[in-house]
Short mmCIF file of C-alpha atoms in Angstrom, two decimals:
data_model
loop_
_atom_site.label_atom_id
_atom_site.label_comp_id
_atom_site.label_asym_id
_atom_site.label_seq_id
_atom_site.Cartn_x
_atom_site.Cartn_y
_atom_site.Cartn_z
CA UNK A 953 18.54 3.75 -0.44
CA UNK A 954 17.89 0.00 -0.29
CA UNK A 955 16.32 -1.61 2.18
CA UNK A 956 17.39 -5.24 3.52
CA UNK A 957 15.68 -7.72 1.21
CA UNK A 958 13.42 -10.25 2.73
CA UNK A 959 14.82 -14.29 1.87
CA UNK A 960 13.75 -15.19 -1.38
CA UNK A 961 12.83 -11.48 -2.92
CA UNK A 962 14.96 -9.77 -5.44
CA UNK A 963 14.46 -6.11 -7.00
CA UNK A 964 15.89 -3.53 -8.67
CA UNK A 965 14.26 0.02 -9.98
CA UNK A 966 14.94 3.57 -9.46
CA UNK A 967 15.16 4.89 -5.98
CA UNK A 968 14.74 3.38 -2.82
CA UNK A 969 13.79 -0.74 -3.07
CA UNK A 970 11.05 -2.33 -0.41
CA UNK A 971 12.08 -5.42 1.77
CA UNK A 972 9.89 -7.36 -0.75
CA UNK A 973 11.65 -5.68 -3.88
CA UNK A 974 9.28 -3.59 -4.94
CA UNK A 975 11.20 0.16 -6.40
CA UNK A 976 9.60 3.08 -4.61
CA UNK A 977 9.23 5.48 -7.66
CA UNK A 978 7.99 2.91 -9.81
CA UNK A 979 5.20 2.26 -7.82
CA UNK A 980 4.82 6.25 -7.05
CA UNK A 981 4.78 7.06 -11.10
CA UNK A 982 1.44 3.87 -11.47
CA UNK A 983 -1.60 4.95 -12.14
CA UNK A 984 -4.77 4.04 -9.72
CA UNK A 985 -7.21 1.52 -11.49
CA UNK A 986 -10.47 0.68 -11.33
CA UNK A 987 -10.16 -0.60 -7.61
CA UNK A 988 -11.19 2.54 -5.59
CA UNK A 989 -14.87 2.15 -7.39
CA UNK A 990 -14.87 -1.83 -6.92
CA UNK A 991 -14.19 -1.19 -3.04
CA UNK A 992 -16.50 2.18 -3.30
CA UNK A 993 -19.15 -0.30 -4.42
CA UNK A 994 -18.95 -3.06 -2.25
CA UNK A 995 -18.61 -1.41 1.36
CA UNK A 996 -20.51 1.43 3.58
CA UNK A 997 -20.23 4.79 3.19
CA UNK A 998 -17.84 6.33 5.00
CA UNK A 999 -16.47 3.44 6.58
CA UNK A 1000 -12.73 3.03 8.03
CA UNK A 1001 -10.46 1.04 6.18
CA UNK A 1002 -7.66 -0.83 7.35
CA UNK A 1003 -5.43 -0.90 3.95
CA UNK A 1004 -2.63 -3.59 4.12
CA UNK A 1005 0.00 -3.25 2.04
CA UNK A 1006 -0.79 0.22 1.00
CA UNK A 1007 2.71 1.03 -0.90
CA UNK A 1008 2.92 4.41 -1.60
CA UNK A 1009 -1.02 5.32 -1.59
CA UNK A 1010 -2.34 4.90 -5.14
CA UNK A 1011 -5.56 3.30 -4.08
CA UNK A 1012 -5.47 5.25 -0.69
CA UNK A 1013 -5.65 8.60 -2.18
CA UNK A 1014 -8.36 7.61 -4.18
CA UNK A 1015 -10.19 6.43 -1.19
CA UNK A 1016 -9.96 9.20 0.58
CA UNK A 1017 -11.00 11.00 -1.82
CA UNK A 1018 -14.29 9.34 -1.90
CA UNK A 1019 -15.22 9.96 1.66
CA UNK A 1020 -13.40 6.89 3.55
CA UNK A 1021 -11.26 6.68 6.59
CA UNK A 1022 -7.94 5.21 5.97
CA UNK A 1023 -5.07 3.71 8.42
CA UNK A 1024 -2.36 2.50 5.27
CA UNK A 1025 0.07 -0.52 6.69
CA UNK A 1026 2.98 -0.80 4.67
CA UNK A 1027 6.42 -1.83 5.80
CA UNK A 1028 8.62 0.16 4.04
CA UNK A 1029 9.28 3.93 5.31
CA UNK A 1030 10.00 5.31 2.05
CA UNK A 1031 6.59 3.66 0.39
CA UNK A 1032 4.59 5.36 3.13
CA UNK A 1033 6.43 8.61 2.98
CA UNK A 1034 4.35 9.56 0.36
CA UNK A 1035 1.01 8.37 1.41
CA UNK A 1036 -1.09 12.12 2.47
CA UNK A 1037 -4.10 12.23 4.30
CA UNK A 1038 -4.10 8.66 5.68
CA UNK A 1039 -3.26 7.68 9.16
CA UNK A 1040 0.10 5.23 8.36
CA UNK A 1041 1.62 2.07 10.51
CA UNK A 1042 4.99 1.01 9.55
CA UNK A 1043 5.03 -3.05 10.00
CA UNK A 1044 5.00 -6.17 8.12
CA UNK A 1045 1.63 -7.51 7.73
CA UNK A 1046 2.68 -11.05 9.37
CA UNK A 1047 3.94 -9.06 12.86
CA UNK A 1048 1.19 -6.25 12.72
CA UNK A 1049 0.13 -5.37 16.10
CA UNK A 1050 -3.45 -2.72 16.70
CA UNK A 1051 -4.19 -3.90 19.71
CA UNK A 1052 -7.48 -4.78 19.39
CA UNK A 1053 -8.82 -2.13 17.00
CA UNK A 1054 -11.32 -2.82 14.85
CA UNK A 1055 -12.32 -1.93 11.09
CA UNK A 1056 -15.57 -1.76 9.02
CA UNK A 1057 -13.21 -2.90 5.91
CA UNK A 1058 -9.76 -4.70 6.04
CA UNK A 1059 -7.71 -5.17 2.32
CA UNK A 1060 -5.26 -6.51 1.32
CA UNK A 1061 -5.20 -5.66 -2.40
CA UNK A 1062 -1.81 -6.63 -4.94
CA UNK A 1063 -0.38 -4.88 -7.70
CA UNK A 1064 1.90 -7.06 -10.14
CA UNK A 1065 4.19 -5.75 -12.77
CA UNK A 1066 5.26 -7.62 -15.62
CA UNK A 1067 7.91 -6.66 -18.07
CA UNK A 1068 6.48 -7.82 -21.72
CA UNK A 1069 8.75 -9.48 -23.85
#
């Protein structure tokens, strides 16, 4: 299933493909990195994060794991079908709408992947 592409994004991949090209199983078969200690590090304990752009919950699992509180924006459906554990919003980041709720910790982290060669 392919989702309609946003203007000036292209993708391809197995499975499902994001508005903003990204393939769904690709991202679902990437390991985390080291970015679940860097944020571990640098905020509270505990604290609630507001994840934008969450995909399909690499980093969100491992935040969770560590103790945090996790609301994981994504816009595609099938990216945040697999995201466990986290509360999820389905939006674009430009159009998101909480109505006022606030966050200890808002990201907005980026993954890029680059075919070599």
């Amino acid at each position: 299933m392919t989702t309609e592409l946003r203007d000036g994004h292209d993708g391809t991949g197995p499975g499902a493909i994001t508005p903003d090209g990204c393939a769904v199983e690709l991202y679902s078969r990437l390991p985390v990195g080291d970015e679940p200690d860097i944020i571990a590090a640098a905020v509270p304990a505990g604290a609630h994060i507001l994840e934008l752009g969450s995909g399909v919950g690499r980093v969100t699992h491992a935040l969770l794991e560590r103790g945090f509180t996790v609301t994981a924006v994504d816009e595609s459906p099938q990216m945040l079908e697999r995201v466990r554990g986290a509360r999820t919003i389905c939006s674009p980041i430009e159009t998101l709408d909480l109505g006022g709720e606030t966050f200890d910790v808002v990201m907005l982290g980026s993954f890029l992947v680059q075919r070599e060669g």
